[in-house]
PDB file of C-alpha atoms in Angstrom:
ATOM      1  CA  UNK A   1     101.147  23.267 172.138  1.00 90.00           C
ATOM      2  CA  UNK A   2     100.682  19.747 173.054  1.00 95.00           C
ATOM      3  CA  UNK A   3      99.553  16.487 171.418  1.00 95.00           C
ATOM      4  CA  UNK A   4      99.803  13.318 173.219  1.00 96.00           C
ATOM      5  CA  UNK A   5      98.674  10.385 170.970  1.00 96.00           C
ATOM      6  CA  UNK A   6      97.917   6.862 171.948  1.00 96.00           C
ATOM      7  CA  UNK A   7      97.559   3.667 170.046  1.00 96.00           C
ATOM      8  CA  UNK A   8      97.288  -0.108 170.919  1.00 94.00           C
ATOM      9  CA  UNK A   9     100.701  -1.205 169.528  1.00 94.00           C
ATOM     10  CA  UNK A  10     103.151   0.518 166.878  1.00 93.00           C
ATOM     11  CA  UNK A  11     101.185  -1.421 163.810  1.00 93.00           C
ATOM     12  CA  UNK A  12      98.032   0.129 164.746  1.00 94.00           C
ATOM     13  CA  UNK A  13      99.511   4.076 164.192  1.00 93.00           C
ATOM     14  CA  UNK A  14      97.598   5.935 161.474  1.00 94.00           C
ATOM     15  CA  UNK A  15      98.836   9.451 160.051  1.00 93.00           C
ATOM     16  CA  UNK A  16     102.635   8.394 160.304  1.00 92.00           C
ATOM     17  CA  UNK A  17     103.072  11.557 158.049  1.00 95.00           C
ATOM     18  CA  UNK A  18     101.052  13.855 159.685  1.00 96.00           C
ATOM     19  CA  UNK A  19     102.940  12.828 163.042  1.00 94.00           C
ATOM     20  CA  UNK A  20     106.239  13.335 161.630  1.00 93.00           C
ATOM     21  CA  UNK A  21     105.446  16.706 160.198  1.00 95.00           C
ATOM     22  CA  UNK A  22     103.806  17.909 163.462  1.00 94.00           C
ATOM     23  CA  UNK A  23     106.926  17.275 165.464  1.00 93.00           C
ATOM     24  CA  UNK A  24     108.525  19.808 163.862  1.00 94.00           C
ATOM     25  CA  UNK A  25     105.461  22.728 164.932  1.00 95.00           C
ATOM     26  CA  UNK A  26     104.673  21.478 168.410  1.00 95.00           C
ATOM     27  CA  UNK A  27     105.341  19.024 171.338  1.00 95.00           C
ATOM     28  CA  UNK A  28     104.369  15.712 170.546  1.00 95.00           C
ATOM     29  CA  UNK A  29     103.623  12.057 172.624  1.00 96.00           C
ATOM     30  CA  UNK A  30     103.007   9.550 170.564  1.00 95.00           C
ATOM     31  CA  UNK A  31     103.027   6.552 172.671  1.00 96.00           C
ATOM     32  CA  UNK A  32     101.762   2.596 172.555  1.00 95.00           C
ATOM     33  CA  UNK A  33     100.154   0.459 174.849  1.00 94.00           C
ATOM     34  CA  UNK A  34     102.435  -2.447 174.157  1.00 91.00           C
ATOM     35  CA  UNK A  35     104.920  -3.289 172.103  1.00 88.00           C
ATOM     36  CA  UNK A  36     108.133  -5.866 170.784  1.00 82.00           C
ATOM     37  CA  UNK A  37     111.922  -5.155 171.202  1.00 79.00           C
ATOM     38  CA  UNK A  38     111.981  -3.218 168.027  1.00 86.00           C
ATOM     39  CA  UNK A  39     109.915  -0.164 169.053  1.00 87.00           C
ATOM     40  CA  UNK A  40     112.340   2.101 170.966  1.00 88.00           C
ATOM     41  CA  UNK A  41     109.381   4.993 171.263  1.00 89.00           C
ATOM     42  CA  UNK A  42     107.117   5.511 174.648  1.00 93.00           C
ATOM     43  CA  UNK A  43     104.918   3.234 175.736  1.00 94.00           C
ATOM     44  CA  UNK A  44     101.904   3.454 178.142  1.00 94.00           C
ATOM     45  CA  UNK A  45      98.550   5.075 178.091  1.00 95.00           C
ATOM     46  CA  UNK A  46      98.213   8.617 177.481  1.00 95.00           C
ATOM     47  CA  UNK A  47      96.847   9.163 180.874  1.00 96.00           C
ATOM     48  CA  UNK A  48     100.829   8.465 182.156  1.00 95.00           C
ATOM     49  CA  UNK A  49     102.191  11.289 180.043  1.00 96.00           C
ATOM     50  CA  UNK A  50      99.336  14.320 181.705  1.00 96.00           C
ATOM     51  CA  UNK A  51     101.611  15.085 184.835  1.00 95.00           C
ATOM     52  CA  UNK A  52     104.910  15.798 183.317  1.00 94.00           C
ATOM     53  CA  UNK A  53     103.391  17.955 180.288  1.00 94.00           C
ATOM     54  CA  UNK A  54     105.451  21.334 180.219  1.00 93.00           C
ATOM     55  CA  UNK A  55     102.558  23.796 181.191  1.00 94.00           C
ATOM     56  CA  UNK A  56     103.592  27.294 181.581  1.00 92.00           C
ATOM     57  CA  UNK A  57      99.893  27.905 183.594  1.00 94.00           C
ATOM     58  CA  UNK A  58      97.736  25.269 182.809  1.00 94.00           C
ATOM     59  CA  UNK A  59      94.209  26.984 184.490  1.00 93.00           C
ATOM     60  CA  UNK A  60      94.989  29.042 181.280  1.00 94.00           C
ATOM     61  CA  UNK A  61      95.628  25.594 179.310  1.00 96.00           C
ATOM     62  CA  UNK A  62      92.712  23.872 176.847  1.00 97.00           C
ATOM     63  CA  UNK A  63      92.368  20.627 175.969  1.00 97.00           C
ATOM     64  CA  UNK A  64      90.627  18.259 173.649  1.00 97.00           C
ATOM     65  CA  UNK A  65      90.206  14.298 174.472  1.00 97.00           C
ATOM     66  CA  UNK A  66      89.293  12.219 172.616  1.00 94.00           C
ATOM     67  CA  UNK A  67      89.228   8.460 172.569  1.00 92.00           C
ATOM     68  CA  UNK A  68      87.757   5.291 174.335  1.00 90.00           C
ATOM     69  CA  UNK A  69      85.488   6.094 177.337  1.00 89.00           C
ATOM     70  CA  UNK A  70      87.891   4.747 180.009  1.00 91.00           C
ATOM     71  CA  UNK A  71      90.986   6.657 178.458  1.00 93.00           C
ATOM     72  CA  UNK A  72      88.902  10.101 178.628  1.00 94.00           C
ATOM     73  CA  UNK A  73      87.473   9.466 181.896  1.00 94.00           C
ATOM     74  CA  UNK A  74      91.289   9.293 183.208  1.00 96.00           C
ATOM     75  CA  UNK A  75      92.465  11.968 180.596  1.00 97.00           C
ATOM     76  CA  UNK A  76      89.722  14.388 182.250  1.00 97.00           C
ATOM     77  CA  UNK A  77      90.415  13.495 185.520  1.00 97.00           C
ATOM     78  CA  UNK A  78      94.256  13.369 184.813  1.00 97.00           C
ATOM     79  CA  UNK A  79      93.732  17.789 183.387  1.00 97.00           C
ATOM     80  CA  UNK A  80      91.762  18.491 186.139  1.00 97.00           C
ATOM     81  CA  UNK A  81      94.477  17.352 188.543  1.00 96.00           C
ATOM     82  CA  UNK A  82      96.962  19.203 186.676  1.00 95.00           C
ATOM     83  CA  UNK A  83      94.939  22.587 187.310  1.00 96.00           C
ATOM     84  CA  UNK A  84      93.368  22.613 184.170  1.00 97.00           C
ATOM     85  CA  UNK A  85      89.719  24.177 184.194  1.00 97.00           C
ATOM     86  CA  UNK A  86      86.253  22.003 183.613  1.00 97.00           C
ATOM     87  CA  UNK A  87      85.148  24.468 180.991  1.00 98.00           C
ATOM     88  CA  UNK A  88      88.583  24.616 179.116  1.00 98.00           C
ATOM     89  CA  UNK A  89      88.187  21.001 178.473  1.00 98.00           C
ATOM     90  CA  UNK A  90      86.298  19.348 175.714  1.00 98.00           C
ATOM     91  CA  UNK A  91      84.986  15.642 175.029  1.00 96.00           C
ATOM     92  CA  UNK A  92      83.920  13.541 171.844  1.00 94.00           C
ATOM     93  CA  UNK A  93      81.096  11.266 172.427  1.00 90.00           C
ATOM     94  CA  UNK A  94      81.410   9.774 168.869  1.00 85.00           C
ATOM     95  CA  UNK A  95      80.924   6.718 169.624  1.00 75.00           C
ATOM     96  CA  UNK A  96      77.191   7.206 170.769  1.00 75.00           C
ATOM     97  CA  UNK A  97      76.032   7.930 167.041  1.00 81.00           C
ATOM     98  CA  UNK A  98      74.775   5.267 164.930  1.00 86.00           C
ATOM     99  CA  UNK A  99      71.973   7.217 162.458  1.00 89.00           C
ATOM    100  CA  UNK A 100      73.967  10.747 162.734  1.00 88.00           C
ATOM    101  CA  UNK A 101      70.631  12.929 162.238  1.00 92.00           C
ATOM    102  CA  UNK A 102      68.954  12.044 165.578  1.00 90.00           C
ATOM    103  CA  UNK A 103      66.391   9.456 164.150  1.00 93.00           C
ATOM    104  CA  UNK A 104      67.421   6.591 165.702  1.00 92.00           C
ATOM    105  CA  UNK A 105      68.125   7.617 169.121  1.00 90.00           C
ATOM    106  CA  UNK A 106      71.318   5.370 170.113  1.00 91.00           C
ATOM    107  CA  UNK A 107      72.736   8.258 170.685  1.00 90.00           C
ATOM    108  CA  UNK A 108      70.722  10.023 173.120  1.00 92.00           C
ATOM    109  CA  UNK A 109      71.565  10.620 176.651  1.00 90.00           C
ATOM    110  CA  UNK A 110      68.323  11.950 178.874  1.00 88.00           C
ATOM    111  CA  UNK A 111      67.188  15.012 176.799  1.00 91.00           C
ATOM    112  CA  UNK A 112      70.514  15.145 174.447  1.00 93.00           C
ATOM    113  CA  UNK A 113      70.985  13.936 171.188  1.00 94.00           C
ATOM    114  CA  UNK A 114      75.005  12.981 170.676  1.00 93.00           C
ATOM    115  CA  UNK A 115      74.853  13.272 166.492  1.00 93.00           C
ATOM    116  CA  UNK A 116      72.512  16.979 167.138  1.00 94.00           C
ATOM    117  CA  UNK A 117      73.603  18.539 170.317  1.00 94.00           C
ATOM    118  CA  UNK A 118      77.743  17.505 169.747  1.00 92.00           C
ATOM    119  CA  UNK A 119      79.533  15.244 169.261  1.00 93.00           C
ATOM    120  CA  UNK A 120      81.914  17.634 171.032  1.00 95.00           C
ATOM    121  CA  UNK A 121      80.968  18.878 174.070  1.00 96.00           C
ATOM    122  CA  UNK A 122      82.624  20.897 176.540  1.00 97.00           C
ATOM    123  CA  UNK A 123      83.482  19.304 180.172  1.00 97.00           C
ATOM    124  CA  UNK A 124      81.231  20.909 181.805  1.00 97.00           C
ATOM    125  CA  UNK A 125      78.165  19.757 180.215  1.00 96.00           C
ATOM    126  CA  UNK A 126      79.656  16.385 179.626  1.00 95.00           C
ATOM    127  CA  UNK A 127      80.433  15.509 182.672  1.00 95.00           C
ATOM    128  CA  UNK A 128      76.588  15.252 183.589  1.00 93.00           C
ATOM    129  CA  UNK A 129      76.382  13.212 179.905  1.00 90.00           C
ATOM    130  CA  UNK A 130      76.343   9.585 181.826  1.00 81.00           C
ATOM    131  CA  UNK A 131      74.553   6.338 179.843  1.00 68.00           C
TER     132      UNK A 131
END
């Protein structure tokens, strides 16, 4: 199992804890956009770590992304260039919700309601899920 974890710089890492106990149950990325001379862990978006993940058969593979628009846009494209299948992935729209019980309607896209229909959805839905 694979997590690859991004943040903006190393101040802005939550769940320090929770990192450090995961490294010891499965692989783990947890990389920066930028950082100072004192950092000595990886830096770069999570899209740069997708081709050298360890994948014993990666059509087989699932995957969950979730983050800014732009980083999931290249995470998804990133999986499916890797071999991994549209229906094995899945995507948060989070963002989208404002009222969370589909009042408002921020959150809908055409006929779908972000806070009712998901926020998770899988690939191959989302991928039609454009606003």
């Amino acid at each position: 199992m694979w997590l690859v974890a991004g943040f903006k710089s190393p101040e802005d890492i939550l769940f320090r804890e929770d990192f450090n106990r995961w490294r010891d149950t499965m692989n783990l990325i947890l990389t920066v956009d930028g950082a100072d001379g004192e950092y000595d862990g990886p830096v770069g978006l999570v899209t740069r770590y997708i081709p050298g993940l360890e994948l014993e058969n990666p059509s087989l593979a699932k995957a969950n992304v979730v983050g800014p628009p732009a980083m999931m846009r290249f995470s998804v494209k990133g999986l499916l260039e890797r071999g991994f299948w549209e229906e094995n992935i899945w995507v948060s729209y989070e963002r989208k919700m404002c009222c969370g019980i589909g009042k408002c309607g921020h959150c809908r896209i055409d006929e779908v309601y972000v806070c009712l229909d998901g926020p998770v959805f899988n690939y191959t839905q989302a991928k039609y899920l454009v606003d």
